[in-house]
PDB file of C-alpha atoms in Angstrom:
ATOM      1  CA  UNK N  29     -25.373 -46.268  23.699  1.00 66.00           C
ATOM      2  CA  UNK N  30     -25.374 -49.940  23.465  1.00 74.00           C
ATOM      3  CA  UNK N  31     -28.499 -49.464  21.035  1.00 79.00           C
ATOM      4  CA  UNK N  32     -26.626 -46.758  19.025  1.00 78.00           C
ATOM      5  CA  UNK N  33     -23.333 -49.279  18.296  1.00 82.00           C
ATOM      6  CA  UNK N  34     -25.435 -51.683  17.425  1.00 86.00           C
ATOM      7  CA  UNK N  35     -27.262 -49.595  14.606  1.00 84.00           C
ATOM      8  CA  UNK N  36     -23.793 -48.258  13.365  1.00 84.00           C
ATOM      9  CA  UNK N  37     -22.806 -52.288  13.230  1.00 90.00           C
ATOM     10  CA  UNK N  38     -26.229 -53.305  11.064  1.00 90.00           C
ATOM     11  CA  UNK N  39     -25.497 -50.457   9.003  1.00 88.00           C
ATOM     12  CA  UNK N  40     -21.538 -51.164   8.712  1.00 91.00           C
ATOM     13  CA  UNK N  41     -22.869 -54.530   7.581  1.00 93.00           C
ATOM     14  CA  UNK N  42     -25.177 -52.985   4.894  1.00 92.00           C
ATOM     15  CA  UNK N  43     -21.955 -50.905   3.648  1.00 93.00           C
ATOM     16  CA  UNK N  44     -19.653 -53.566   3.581  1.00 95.00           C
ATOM     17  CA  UNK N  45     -21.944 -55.794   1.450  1.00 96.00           C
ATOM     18  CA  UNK N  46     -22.576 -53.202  -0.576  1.00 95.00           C
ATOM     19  CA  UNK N  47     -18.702 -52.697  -1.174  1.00 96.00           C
ATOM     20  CA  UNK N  48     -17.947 -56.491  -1.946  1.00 97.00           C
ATOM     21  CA  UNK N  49     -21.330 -57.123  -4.160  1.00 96.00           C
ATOM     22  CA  UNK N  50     -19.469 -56.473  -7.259  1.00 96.00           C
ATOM     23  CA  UNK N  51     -17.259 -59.359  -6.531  1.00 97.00           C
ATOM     24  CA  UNK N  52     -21.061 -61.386  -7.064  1.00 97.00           C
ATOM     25  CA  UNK N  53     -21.731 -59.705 -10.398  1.00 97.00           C
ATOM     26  CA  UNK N  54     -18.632 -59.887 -11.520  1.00 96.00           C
ATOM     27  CA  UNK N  55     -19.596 -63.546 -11.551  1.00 96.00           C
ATOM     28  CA  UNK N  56     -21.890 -63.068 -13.779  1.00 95.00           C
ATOM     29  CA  UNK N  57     -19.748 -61.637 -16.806  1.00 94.00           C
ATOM     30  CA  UNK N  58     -20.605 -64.221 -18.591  1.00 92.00           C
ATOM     31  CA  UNK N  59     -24.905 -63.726 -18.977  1.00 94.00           C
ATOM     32  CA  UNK N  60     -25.941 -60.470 -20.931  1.00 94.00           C
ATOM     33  CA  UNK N  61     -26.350 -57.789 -18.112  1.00 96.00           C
ATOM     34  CA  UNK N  62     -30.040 -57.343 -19.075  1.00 96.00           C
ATOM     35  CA  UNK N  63     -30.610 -60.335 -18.551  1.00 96.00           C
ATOM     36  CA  UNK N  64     -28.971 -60.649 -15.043  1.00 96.00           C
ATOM     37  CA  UNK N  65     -30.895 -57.277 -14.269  1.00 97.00           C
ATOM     38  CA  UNK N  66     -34.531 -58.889 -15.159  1.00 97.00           C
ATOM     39  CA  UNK N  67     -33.103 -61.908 -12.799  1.00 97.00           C
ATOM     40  CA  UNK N  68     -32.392 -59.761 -10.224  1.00 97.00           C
ATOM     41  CA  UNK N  69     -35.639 -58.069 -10.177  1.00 98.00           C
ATOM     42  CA  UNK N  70     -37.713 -61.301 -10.619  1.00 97.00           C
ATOM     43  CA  UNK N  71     -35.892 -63.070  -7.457  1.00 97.00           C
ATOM     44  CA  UNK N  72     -36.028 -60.592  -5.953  1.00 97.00           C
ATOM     45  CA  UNK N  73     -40.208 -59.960  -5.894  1.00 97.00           C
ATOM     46  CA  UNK N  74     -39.821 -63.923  -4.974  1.00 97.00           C
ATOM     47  CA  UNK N  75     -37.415 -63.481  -1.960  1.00 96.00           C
ATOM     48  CA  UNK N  76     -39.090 -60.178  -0.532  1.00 94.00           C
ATOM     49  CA  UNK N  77     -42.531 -62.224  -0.860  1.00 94.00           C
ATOM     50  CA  UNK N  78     -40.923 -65.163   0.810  1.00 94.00           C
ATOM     51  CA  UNK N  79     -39.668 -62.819   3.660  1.00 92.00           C
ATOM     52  CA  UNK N  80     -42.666 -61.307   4.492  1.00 90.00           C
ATOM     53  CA  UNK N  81     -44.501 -64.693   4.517  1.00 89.00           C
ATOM     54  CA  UNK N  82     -41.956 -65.937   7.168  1.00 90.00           C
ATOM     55  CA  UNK N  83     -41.902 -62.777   9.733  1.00 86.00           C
ATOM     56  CA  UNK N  84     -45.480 -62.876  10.201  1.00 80.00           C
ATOM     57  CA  UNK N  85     -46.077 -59.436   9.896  1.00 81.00           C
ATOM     58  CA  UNK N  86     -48.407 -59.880   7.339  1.00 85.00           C
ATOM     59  CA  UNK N  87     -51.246 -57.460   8.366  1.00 88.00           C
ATOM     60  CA  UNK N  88     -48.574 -54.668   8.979  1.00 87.00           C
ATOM     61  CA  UNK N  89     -47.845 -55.081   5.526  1.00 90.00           C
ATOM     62  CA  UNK N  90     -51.285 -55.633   4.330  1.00 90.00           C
ATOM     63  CA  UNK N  91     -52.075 -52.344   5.749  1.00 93.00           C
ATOM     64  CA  UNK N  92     -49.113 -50.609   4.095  1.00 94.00           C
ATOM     65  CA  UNK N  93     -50.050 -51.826   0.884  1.00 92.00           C
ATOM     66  CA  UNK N  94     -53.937 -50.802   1.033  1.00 94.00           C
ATOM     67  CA  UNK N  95     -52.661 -47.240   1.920  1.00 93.00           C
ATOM     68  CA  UNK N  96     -50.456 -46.626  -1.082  1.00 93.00           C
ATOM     69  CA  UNK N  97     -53.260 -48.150  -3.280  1.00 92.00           C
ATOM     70  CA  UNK N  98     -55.456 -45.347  -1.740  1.00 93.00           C
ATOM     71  CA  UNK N  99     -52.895 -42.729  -2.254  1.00 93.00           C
ATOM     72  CA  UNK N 100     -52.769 -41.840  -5.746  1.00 92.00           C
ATOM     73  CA  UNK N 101     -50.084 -39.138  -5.497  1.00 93.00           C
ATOM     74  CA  UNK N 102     -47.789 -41.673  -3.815  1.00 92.00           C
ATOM     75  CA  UNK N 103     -48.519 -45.010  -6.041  1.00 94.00           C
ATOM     76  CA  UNK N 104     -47.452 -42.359  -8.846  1.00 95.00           C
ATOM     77  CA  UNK N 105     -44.380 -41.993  -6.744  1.00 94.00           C
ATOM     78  CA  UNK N 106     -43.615 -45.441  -5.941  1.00 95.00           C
ATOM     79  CA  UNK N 107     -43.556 -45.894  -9.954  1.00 96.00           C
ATOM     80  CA  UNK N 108     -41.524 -43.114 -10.607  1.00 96.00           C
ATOM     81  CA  UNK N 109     -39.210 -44.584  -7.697  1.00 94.00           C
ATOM     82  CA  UNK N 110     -38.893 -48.101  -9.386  1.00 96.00           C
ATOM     83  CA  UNK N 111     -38.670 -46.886 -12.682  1.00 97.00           C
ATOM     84  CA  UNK N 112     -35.160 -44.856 -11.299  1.00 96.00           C
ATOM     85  CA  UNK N 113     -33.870 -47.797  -8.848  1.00 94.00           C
ATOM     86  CA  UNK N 114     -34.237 -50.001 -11.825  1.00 96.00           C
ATOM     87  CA  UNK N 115     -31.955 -47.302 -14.006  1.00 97.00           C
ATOM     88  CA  UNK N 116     -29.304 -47.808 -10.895  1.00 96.00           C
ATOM     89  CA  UNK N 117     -29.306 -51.554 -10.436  1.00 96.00           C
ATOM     90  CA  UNK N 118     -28.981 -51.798 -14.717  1.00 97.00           C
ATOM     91  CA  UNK N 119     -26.204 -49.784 -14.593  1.00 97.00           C
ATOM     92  CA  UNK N 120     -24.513 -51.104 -12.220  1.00 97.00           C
ATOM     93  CA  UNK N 121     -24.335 -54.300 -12.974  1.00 97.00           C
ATOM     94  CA  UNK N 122     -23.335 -53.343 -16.691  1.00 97.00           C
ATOM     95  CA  UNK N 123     -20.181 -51.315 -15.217  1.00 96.00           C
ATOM     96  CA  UNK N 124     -19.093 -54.229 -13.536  1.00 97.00           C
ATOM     97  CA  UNK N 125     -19.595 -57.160 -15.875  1.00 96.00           C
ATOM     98  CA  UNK N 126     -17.788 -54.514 -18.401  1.00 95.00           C
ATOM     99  CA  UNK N 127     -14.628 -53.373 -16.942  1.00 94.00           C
ATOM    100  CA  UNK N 128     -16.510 -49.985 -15.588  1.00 95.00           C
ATOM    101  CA  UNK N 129     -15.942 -50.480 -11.601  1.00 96.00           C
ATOM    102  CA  UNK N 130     -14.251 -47.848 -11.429  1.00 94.00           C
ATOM    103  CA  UNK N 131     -16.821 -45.610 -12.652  1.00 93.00           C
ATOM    104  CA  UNK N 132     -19.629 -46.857 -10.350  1.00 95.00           C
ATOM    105  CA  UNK N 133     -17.419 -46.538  -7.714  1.00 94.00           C
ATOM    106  CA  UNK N 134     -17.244 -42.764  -8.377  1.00 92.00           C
ATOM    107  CA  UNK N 135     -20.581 -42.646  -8.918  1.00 93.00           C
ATOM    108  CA  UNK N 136     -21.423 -43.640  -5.165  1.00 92.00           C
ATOM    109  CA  UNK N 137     -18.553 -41.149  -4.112  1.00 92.00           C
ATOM    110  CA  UNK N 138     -20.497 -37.819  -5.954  1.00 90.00           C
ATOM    111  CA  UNK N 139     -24.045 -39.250  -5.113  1.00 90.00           C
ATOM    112  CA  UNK N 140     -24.468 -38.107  -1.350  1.00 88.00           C
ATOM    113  CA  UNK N 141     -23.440 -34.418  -2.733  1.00 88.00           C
ATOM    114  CA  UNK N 142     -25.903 -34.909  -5.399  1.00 90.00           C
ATOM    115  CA  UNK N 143     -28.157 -35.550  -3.110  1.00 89.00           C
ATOM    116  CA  UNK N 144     -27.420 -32.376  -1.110  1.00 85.00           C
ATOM    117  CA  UNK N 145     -27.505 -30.431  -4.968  1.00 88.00           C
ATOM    118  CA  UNK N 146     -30.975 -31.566  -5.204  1.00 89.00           C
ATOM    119  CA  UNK N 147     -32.393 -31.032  -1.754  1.00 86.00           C
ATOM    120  CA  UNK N 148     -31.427 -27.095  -2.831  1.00 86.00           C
ATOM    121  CA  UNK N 149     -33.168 -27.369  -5.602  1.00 90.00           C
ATOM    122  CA  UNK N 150     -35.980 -28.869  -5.077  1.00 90.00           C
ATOM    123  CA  UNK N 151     -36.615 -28.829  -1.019  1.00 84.00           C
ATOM    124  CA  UNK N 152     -35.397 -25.406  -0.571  1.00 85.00           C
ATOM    125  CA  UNK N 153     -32.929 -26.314   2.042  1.00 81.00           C
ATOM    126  CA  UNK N 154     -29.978 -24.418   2.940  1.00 83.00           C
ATOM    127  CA  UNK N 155     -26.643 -25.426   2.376  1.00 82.00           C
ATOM    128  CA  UNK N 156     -23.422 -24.017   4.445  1.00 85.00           C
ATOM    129  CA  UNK N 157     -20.223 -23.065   2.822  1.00 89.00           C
ATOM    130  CA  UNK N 158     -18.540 -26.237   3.375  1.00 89.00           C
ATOM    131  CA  UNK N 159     -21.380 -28.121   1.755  1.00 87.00           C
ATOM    132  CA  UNK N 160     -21.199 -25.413  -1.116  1.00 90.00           C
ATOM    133  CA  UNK N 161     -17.687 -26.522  -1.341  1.00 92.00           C
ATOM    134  CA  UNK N 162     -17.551 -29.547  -1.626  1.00 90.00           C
ATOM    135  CA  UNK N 163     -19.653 -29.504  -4.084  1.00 90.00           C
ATOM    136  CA  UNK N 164     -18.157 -26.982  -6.314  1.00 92.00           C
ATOM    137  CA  UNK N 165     -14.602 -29.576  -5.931  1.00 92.00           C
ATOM    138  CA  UNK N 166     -16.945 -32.390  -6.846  1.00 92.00           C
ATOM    139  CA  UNK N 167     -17.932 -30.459 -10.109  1.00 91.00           C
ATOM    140  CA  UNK N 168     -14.621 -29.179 -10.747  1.00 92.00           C
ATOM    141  CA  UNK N 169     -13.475 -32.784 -10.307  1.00 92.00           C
ATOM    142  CA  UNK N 170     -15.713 -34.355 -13.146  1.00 91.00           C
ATOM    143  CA  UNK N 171     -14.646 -31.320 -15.550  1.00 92.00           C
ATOM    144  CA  UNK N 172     -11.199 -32.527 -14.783  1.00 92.00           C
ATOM    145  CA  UNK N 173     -12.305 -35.702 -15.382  1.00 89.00           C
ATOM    146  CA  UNK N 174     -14.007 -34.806 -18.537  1.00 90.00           C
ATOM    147  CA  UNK N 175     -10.862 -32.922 -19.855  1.00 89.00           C
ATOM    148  CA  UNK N 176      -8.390 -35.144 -18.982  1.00 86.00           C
ATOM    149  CA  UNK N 177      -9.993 -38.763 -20.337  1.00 82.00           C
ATOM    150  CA  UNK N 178     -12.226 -37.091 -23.253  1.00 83.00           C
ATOM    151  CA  UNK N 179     -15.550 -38.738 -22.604  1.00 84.00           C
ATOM    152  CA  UNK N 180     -18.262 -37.924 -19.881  1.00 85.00           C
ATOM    153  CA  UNK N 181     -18.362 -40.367 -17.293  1.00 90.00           C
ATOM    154  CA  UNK N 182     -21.990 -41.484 -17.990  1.00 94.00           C
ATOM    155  CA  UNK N 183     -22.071 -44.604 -15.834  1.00 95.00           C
ATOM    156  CA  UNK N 184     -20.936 -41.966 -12.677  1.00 93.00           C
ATOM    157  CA  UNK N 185     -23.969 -39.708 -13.678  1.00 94.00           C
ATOM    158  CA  UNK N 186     -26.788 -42.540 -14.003  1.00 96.00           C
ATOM    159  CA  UNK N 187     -25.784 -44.025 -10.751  1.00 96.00           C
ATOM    160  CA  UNK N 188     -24.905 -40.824  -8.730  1.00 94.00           C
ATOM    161  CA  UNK N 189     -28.352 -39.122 -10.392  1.00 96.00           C
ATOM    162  CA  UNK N 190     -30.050 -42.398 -10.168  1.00 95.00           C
ATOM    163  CA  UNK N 191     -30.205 -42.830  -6.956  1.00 92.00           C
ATOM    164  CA  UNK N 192     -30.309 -39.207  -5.558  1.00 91.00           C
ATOM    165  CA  UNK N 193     -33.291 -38.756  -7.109  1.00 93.00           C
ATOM    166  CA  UNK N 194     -35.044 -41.647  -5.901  1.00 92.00           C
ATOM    167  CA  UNK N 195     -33.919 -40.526  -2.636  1.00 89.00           C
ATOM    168  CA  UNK N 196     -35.660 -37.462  -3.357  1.00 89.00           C
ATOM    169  CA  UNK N 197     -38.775 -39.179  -3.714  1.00 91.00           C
ATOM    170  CA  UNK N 198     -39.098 -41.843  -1.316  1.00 87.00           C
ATOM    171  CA  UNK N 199     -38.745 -38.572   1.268  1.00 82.00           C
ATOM    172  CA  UNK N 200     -42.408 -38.776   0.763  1.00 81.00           C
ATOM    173  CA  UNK N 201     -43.347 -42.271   0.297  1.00 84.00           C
ATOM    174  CA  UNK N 202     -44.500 -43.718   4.087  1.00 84.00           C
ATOM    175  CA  UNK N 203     -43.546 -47.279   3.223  1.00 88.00           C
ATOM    176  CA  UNK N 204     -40.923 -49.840   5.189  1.00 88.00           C
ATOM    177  CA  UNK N 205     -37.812 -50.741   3.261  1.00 87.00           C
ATOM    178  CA  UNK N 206     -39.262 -54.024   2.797  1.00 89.00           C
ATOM    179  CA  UNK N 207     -42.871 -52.985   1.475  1.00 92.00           C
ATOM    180  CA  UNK N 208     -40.962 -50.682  -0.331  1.00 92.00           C
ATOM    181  CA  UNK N 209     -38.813 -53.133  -2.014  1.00 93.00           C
ATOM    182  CA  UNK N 210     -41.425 -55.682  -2.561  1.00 94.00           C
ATOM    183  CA  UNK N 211     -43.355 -52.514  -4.784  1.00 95.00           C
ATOM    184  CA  UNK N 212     -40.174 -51.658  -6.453  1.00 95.00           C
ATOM    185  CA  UNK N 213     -39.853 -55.053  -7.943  1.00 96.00           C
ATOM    186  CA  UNK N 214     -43.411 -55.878  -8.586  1.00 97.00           C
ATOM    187  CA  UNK N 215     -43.740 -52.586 -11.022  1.00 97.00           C
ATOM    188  CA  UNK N 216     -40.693 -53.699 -12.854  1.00 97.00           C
ATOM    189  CA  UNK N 217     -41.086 -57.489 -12.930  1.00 98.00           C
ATOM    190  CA  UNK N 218     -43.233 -56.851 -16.090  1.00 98.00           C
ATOM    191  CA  UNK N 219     -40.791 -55.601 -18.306  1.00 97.00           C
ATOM    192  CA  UNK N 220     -38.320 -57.990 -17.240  1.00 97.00           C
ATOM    193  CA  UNK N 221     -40.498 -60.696 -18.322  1.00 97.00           C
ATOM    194  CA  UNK N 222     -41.254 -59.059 -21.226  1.00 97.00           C
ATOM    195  CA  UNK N 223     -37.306 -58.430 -21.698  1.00 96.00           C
ATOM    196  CA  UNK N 224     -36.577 -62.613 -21.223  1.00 95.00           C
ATOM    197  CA  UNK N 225     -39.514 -64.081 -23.509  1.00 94.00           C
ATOM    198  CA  UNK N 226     -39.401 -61.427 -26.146  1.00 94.00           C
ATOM    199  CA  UNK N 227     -35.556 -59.863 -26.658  1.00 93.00           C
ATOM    200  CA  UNK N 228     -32.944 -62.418 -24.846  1.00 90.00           C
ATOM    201  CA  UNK N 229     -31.451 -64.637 -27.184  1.00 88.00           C
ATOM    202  CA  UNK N 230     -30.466 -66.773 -23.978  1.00 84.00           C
ATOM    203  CA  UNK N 231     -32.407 -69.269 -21.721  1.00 82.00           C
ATOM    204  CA  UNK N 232     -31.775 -70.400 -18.384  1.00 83.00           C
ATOM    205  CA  UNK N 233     -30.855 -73.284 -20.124  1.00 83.00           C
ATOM    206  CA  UNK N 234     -27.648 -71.484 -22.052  1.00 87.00           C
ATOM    207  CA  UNK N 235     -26.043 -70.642 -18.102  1.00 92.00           C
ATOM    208  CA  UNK N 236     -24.066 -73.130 -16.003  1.00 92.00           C
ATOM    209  CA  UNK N 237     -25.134 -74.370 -13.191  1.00 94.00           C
ATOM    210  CA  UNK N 238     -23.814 -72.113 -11.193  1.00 95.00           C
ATOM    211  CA  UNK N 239     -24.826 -69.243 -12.794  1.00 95.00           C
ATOM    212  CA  UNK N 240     -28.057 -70.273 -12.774  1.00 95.00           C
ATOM    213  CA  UNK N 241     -27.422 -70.443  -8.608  1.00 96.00           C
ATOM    214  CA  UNK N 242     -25.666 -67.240  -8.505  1.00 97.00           C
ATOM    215  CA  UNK N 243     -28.862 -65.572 -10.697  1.00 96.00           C
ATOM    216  CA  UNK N 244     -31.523 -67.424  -7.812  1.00 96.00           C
ATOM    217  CA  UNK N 245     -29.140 -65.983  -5.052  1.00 97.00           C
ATOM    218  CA  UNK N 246     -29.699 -62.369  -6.516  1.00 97.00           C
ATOM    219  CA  UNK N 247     -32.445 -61.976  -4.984  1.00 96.00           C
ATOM    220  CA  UNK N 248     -31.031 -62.515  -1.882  1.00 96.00           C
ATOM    221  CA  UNK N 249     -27.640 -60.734  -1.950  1.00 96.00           C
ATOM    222  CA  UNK N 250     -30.362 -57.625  -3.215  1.00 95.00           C
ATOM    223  CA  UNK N 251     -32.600 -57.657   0.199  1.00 93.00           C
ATOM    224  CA  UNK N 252     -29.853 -58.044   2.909  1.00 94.00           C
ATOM    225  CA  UNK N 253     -27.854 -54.954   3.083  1.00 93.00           C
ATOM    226  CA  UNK N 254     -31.125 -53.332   2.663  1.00 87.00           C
ATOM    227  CA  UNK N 255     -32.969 -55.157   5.737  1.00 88.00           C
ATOM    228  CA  UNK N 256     -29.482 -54.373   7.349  1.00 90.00           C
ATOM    229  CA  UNK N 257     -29.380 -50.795   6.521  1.00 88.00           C
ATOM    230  CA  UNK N 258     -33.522 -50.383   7.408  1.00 82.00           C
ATOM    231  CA  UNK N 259     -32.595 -52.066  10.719  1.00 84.00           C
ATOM    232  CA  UNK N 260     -29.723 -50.369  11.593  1.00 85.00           C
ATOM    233  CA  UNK N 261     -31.026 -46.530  10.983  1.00 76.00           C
ATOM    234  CA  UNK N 262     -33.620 -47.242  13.473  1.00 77.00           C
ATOM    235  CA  UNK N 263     -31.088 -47.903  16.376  1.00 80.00           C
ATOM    236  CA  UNK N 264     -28.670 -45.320  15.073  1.00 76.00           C
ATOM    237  CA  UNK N 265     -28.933 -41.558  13.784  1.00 69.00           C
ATOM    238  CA  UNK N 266     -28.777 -41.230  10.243  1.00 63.00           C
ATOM    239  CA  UNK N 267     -25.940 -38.539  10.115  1.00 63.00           C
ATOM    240  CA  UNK N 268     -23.893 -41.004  11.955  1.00 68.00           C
ATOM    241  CA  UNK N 269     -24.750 -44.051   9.902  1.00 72.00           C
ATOM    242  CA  UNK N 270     -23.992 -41.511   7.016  1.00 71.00           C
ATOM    243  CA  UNK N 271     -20.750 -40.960   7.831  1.00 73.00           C
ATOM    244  CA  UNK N 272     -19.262 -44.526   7.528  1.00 83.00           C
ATOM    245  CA  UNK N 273     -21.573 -44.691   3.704  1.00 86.00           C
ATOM    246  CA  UNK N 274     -17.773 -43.821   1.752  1.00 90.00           C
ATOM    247  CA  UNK N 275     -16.814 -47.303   2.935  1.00 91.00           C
ATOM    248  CA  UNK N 276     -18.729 -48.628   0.139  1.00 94.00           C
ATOM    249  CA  UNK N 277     -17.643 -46.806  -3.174  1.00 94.00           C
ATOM    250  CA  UNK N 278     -14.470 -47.217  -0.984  1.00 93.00           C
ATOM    251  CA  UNK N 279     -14.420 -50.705  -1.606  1.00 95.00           C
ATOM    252  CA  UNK N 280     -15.678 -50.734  -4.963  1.00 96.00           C
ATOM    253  CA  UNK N 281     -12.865 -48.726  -6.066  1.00 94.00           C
ATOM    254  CA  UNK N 282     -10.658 -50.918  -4.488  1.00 95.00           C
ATOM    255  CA  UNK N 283     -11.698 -54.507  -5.356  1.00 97.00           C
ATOM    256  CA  UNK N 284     -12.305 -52.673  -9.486  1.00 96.00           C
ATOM    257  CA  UNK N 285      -8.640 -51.677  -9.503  1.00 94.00           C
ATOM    258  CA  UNK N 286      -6.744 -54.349  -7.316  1.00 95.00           C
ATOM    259  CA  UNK N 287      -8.981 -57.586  -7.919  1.00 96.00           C
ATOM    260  CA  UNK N 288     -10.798 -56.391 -11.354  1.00 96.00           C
ATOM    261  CA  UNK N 289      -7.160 -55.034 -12.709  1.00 95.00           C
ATOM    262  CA  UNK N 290      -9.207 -51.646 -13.734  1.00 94.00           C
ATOM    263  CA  UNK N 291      -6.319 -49.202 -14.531  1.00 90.00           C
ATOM    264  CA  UNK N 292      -6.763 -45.267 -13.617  1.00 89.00           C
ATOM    265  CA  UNK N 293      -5.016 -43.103 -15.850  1.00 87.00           C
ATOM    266  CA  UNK N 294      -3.155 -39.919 -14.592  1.00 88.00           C
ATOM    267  CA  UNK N 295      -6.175 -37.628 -16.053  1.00 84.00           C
ATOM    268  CA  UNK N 296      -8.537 -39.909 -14.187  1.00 88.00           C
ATOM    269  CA  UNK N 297      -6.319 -39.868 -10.998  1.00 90.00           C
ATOM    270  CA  UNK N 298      -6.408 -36.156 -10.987  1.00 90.00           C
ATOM    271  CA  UNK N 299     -10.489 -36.027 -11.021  1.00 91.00           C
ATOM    272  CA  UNK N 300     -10.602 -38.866  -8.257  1.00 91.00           C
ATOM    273  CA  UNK N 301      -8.374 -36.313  -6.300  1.00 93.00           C
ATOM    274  CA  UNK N 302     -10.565 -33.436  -6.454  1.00 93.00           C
ATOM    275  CA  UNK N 303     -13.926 -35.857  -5.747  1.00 93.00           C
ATOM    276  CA  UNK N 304     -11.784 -37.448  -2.774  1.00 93.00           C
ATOM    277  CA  UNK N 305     -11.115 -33.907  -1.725  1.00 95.00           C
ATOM    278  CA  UNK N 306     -15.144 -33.158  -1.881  1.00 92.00           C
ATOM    279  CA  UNK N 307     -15.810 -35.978  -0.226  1.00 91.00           C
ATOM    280  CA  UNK N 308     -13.275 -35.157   2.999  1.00 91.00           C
ATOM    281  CA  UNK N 309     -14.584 -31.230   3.269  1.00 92.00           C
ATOM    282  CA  UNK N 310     -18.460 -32.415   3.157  1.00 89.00           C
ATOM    283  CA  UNK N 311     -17.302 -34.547   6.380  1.00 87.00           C
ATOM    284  CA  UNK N 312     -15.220 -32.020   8.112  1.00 88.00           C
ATOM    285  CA  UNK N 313     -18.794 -30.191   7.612  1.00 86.00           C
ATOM    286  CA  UNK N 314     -20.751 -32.428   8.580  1.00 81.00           C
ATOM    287  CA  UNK N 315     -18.610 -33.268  11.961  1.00 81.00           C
ATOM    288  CA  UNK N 316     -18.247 -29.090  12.397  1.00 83.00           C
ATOM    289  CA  UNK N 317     -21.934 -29.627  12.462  1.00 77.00           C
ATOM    290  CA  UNK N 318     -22.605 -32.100  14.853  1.00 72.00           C
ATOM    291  CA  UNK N 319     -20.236 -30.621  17.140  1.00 77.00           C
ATOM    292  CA  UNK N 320     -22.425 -27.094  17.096  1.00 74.00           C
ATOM    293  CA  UNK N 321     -25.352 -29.122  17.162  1.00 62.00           C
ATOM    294  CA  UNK N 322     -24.325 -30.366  20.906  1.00 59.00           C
TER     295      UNK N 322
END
């Protein structure tokens, strides 16, 4: 028990930084959001490197690493895997640095019932009627949404698709979070090199000082929710950890309209009712579940 509240803590912790990290992009308004993006990945390689350096756990990871290079069908995975985390983290960080909050926050409301859409699709597995439901008022939502405001919410689809895919295919990638991460960045690094000595018209050089701290620091406000998250769904089932996951486009939502000054229209309003309604009836669900589970 004691083990369990601890892992729903850790992964509280991941959540909650999760929630407040646009309040660190939003920072960064200022740089081009490409170029924060090929920042981001680059400091990040450099802190997850640094990381595994200092836990000593080098032949764990050493081990890890030969594996994947022996496994072709995974290393294609791992690059199809970076290729779509790097689509999410771009995104994101363009939403918020242009007065789209709001929209990635939705994005991470509809994503855990994409997720459920494509584990149907593609896994085969079986989904019960309050599932089905809550995604049919998740889909109804967005046609609202699309209705009402005139435009398809295409930050909400690259985020929620994004990252439901990748999901999708780290189910069967055998990697730690960490070895995972340190992969992730390492196949993008080269086109965000590529990006900052070829395309940006800016230079470190161009930033303040402390946006050139706040860039260095990406790498570092990237791994920690993560590490917190990896450690906290080992002390702590997953469904459970899952159920506290809506604090974080909770949050978002939040900080885009009440710190950000995002505005929701009425049409918008109405959409965000039907999602929030998707969102409470794939809990119930889930809960109904657990308790027949017992």
């Amino acid at each position: 028990m004691k083990e369990t509240r601890q892992g729903l803590l850790l992964g509280l912790g991941a959540y909650v930084l999760w929630g407040v990290i646009s309040l660190f992009w939003k920072q960064l308004s200022g740089v081009n959001a490409y170029a924060i993006f090929s920042y981001r990945i680059l400091w990040t390689l450099v802190t997850m490197l640094l990381y595994m350096f200092l836990s000593k756990r080098q032949s764990i990871y050493k081990k890890q690493l030969s594996e994947l290079l022996a496994d072709k069908q995974a290393g294609r995975n791992m690059i199809l895997a970076s290729f779509l985390i790097a689509i999410n983290w771009l995104s994101y960080i363009y939403a918020v640095t242009n007065q789209q909050a709001t929209q990635a926050s939705l994005g991470y409301y509809v994503m855990p019932l994409v997720s459920v859409l494509l584990s149907l699709i593609f896994l085969r597995e079986r989904l019960d009627r309050w599932t089905v439901f809550s995604v049919l008022l998740a889909a109804f939502g967005v046609v609202i949404l699309i209705l009402n405001t005139g435009k398809v919410p295409l930050i909400t689809f690259l985020l929620a698709f994004s990252f439901a895919f990748y999901g999708l295919i780290k189910k069967n990638v055998k990697l730690s979070s960490d070895v995972a991460m340190l992969v992730e960045a390492a196949v993008i690094a080269p086109l965000a090199l590529v990006y900052l000595f070829f395309f940006s018209n800016e230079s470190l050089f161009d930033y303040s000082l402390w946006e050139n701290i706040l860039l260095m620091a990406s790498g570092f406000i990237t791994a920690v929710p993560l590490l917190l998250f990896a450690e906290g769904v080992k002390k702590a089932p997953l469904n459970l950890i899952g159920f506290i996951q809506y604090i974080n486009p909770t949050m978002q939502l939040l900080i885009a309209v009440l710190i950000f000054g995002e505005a929701i229209t009425l049409g918008e309003l109405r959409g965000f009712i039907f999602i929030w309604l998707a969102v409470f009836v794939f809990i119930m669900g889930q809960i109904l579940a657990l308790r027949k589970g017992r």
